[in-house]
Coordinates of N, CA and C in Angstrom, one line a residue:
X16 N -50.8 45.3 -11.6 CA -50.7 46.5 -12.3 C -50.3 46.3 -13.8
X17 N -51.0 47.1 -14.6 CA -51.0 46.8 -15.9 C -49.6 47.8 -16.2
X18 N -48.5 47.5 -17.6 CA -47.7 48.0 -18.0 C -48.2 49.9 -18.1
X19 N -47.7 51.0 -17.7 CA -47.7 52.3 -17.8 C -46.4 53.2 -18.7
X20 N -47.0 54.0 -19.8 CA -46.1 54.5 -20.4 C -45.8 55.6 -19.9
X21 N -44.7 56.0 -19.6 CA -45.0 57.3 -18.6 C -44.4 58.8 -19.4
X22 N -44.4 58.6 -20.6 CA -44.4 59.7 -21.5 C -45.6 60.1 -21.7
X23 N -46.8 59.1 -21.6 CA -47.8 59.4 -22.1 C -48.7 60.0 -20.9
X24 N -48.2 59.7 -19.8 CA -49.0 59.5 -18.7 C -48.5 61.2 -18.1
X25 N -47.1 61.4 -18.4 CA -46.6 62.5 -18.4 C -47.7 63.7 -19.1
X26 N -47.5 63.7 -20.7 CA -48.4 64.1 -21.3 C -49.5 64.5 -21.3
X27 N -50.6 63.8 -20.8 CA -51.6 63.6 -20.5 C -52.0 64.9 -18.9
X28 N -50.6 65.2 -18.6 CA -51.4 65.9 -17.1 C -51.9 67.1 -17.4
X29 N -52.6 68.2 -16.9 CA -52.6 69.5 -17.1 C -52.2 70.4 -17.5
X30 N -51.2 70.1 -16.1 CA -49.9 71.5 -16.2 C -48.7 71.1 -15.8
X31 N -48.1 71.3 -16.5 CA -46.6 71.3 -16.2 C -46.2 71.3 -14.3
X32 N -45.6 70.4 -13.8 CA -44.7 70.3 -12.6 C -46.3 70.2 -11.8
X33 N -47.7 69.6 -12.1 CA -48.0 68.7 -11.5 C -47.5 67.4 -12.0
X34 N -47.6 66.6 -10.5 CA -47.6 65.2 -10.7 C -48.6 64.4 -10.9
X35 N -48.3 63.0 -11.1 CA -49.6 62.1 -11.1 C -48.7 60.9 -10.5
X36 N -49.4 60.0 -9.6 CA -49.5 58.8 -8.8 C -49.0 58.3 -9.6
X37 N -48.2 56.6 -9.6 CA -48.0 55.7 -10.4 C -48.3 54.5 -9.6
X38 N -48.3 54.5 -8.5 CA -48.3 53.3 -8.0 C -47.3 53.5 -6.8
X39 N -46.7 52.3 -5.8 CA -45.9 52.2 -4.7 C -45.6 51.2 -4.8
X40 N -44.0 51.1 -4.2 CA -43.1 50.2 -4.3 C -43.1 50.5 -2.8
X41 N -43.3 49.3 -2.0 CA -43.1 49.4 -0.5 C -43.6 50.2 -0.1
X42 N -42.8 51.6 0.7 CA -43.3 52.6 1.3 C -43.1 53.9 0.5
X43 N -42.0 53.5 -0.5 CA -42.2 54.6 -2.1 C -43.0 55.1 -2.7
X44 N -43.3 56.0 -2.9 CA -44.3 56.6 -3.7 C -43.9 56.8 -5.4
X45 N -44.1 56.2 -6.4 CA -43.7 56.7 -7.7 C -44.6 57.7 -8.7
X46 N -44.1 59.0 -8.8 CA -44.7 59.9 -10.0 C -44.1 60.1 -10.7
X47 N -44.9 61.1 -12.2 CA -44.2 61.3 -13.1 C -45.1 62.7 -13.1
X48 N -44.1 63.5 -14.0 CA -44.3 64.4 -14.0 C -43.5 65.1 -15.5
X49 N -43.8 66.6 -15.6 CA -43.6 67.0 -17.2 C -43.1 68.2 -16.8
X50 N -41.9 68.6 -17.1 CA -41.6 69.7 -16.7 C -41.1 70.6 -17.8
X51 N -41.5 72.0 -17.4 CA -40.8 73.3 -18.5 C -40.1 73.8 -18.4
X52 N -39.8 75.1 -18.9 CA -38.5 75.7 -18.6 C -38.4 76.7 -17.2
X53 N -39.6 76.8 -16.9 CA -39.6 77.7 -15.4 C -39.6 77.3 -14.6
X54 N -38.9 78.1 -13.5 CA -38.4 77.5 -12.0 C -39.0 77.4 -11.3
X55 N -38.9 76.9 -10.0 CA -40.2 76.2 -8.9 C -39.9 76.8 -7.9
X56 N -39.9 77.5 -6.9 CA -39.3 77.5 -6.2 C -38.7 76.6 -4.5
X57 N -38.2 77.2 -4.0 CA -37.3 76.1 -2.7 C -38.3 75.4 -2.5
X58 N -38.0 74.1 -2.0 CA -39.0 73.6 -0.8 C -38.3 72.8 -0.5
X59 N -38.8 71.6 1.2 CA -37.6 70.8 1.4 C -39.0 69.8 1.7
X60 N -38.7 68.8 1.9 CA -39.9 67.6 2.5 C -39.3 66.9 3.8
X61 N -40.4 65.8 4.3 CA -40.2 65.2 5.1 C -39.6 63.9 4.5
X62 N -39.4 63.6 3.6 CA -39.4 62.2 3.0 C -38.1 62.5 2.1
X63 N -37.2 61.8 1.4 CA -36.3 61.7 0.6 C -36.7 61.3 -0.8
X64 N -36.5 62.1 -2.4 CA -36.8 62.0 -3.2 C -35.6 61.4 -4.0
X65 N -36.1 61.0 -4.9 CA -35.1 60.3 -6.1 C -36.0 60.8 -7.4
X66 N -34.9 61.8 -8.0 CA -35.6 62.5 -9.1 C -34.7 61.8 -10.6
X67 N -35.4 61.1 -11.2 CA -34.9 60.4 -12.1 C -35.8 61.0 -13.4
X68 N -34.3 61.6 -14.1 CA -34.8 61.8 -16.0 C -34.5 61.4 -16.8
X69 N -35.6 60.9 -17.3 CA -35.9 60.2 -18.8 C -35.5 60.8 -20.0
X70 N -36.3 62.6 -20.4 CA -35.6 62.4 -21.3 C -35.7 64.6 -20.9
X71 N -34.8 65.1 -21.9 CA -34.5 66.9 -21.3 C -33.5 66.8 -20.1
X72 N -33.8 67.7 -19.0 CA -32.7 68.1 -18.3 C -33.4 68.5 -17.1
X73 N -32.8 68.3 -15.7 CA -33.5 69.3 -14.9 C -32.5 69.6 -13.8
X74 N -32.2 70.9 -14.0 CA -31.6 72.1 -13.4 C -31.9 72.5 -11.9
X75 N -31.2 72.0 -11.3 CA -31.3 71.7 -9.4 C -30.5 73.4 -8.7
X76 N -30.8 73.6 -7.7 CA -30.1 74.4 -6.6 C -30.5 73.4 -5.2
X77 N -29.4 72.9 -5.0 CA -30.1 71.7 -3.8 C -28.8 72.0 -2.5
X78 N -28.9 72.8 -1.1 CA -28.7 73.4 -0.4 C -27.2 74.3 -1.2
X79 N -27.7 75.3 -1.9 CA -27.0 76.2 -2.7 C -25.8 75.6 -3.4
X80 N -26.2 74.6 -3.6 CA -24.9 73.6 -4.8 C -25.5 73.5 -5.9
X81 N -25.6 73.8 -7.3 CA -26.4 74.0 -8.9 C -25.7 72.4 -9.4
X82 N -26.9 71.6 -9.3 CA -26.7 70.3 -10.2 C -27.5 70.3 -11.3
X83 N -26.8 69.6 -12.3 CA -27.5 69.5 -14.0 C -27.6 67.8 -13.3
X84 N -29.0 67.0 -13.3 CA -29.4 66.2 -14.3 C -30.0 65.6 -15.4
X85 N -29.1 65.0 -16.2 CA -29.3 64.6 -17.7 C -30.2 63.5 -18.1
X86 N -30.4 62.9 -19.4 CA -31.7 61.9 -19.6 C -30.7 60.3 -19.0
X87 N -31.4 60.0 -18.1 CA -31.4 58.8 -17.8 C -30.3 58.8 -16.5
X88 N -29.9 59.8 -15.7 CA -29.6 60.1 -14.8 C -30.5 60.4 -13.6
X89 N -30.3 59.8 -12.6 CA -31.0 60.5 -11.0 C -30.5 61.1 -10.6
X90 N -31.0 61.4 -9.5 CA -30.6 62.5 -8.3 C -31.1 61.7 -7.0
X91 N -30.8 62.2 -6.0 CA -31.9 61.7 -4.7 C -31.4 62.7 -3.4
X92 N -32.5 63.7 -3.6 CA -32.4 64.8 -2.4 C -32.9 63.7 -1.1
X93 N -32.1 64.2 0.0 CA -32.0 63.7 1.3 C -33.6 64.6 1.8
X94 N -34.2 63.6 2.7 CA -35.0 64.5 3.3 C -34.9 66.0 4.3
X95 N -35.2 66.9 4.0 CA -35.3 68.5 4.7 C -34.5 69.1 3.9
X96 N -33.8 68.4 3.0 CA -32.4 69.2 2.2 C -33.5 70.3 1.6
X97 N -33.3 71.7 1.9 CA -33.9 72.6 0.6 C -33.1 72.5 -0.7
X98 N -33.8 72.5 -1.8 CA -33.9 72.8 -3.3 C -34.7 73.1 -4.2
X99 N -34.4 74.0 -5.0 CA -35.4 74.6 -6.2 C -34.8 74.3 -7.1
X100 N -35.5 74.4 -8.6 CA -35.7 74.1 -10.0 C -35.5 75.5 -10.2
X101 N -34.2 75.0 -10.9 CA -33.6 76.6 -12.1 C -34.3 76.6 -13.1
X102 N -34.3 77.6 -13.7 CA -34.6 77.8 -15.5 C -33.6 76.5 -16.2
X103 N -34.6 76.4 -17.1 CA -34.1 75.8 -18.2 C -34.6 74.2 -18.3
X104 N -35.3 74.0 -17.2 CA -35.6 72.4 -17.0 C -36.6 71.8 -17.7
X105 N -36.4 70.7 -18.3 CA -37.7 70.6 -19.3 C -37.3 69.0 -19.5
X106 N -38.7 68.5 -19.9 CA -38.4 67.3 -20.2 C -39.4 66.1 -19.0
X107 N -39.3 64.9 -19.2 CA -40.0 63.7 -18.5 C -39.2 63.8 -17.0
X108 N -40.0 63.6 -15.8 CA -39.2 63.5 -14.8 C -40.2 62.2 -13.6
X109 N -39.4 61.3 -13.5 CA -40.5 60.5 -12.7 C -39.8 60.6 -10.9
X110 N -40.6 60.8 -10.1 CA -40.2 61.1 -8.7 C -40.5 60.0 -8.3
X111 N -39.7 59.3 -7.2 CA -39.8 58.5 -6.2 C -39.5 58.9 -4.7
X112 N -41.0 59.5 -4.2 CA -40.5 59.6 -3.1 C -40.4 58.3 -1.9
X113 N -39.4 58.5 -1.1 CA -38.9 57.4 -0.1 C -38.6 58.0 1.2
X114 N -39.5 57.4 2.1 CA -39.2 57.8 3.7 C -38.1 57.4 4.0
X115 N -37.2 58.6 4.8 CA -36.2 58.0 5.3 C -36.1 56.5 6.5
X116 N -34.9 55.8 6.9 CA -35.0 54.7 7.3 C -35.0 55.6 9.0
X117 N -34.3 55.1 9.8 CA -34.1 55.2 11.2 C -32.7 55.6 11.5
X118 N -32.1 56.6 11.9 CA -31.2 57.0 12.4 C -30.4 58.2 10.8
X119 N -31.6 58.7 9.7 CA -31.7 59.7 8.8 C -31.5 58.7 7.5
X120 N -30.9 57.5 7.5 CA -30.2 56.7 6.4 C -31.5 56.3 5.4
X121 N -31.1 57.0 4.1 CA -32.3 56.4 3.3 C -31.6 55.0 2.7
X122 N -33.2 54.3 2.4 CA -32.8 52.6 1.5 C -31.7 52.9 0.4
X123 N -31.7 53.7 0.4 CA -30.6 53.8 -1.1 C -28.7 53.6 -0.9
X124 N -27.8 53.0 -1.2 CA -26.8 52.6 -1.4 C -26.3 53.8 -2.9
X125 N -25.2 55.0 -2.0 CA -25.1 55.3 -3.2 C -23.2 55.1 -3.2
X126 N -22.3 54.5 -2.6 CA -21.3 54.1 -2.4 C -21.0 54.1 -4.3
X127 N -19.8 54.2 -4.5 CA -19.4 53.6 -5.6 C -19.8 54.2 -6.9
X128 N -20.9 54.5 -6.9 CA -22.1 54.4 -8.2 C -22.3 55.9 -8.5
X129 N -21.6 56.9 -8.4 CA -21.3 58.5 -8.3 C -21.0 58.1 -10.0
X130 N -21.2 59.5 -10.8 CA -20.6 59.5 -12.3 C -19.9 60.5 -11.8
X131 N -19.6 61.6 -13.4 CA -18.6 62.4 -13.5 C -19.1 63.7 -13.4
X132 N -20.4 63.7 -13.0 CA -21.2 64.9 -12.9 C -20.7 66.0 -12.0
X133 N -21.4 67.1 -11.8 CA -21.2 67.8 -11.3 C -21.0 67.6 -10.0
X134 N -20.4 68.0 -8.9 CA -20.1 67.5 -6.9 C -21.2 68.1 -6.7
X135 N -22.0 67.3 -5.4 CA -23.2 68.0 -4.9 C -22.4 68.4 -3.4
X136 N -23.2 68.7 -2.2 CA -22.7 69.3 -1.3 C -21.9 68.1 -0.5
X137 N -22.6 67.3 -0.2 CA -21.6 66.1 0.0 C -21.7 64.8 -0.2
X138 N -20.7 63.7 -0.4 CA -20.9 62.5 -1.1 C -22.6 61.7 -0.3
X139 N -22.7 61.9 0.5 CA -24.0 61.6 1.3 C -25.1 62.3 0.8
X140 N -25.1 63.3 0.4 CA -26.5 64.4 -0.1 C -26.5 64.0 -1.9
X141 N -25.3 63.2 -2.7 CA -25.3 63.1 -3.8 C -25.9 62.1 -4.5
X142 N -26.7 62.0 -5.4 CA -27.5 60.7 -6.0 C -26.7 59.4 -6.6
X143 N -27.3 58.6 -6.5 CA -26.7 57.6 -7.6 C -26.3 58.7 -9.0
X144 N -25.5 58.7 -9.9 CA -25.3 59.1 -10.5 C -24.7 58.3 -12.0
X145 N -25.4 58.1 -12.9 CA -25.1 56.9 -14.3 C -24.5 57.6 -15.3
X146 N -23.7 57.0 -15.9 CA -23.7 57.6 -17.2 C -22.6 58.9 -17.2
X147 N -22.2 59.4 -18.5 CA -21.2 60.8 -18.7 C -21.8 61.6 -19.4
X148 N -23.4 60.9 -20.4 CA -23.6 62.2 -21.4 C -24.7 63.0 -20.3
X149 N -24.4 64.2 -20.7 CA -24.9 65.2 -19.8 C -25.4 66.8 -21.2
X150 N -26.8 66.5 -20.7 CA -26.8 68.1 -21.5 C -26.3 69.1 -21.3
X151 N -26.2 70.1 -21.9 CA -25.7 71.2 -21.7 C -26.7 72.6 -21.4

C-alpha cells in the first residue's frame, strides 16, 4: 500500500459524513471521513468503532452521555452502544471500525490511558483518551 494523505482523501469525497475505505488492518476496517457542523442522527452497529480526530472537533451523545472529541484525540464506541453526532462537529475524522472479540471484549486496552476529558458512561464504554487540549 502506497503512503495515503487522508486530508486529501478526506477532501476529495462528495459529501460530508460519507466515508471512503482506506484499507484493513486485520479484521479492522479504516475510513476517513469529513465532517460539518450538522448532526447525524443515533445509530448503533454490530462492530466497535474507534473514532479518531485529526483535526476540528466532533461532538458525541453516546448512550445519553455528551462527549467533545478534540484534534488528535479518539474515542471508541463499544459495539450496540447507540450514539449521534451533535451540532457543531467539523473537521477530519478517520473511523476504525473493529469486530468485537469473544465474550463482548474489544482488541483495545484502554486501562490507564483515559485523559482529562469529559467521563463517558463508564470506564469500559470510554476511549483511549490523549492529550488535555480540547476545543471548545
Amino acid at each position: 500500500m502506497s503512503v495515503v494523505n487522508l486530508f486529501r482523501a478526506a477532501a476529495a469525497l462528495p459529501d460530508a459524513w460519507s466515508s471512503r475505505p482506506l484499507g484493513e488492518v486485520g479484521t479492522a476496517c479504516v475510513k476517513v471521513l469529513r465532517m460539518d457542523e450538522l448532526p447525524v442522527e443515533e445509530e448503533a452497529h454490530g462492530t466497535a468503532e474507534v473514532l479518531l480526530v485529526l483535526d476540528g472537533r466532533l461532538e458525541l451523545s453516546v448512550e445519553d452521555a455528551e462527549v467533545t472529541v478534540g484534534p488528535g484525540e479518539m474515542y471508541l464506541v463499544k459495539a450496540g452502544a447507540r450514539h449521534a453526532v451533535r451540532p457543531g462537529s467539523r473537521g477530519t475524522l478517520v473511523i476504525v471500525e473493529v469486530p468485537e472479540g469473544p465474550g463482548g471484549d474489544g482488541p483495545l486496552a484502554t486501562d490507564g490511558l483515559q485523559g482529562a476529558g469529559p467521563s463517558a458512561p463508564s470506564p469500559a464504554d470510554h476511549a483511549l483518551r490523549g492529550g488535555t487540549g480540547r476545543s471548545a
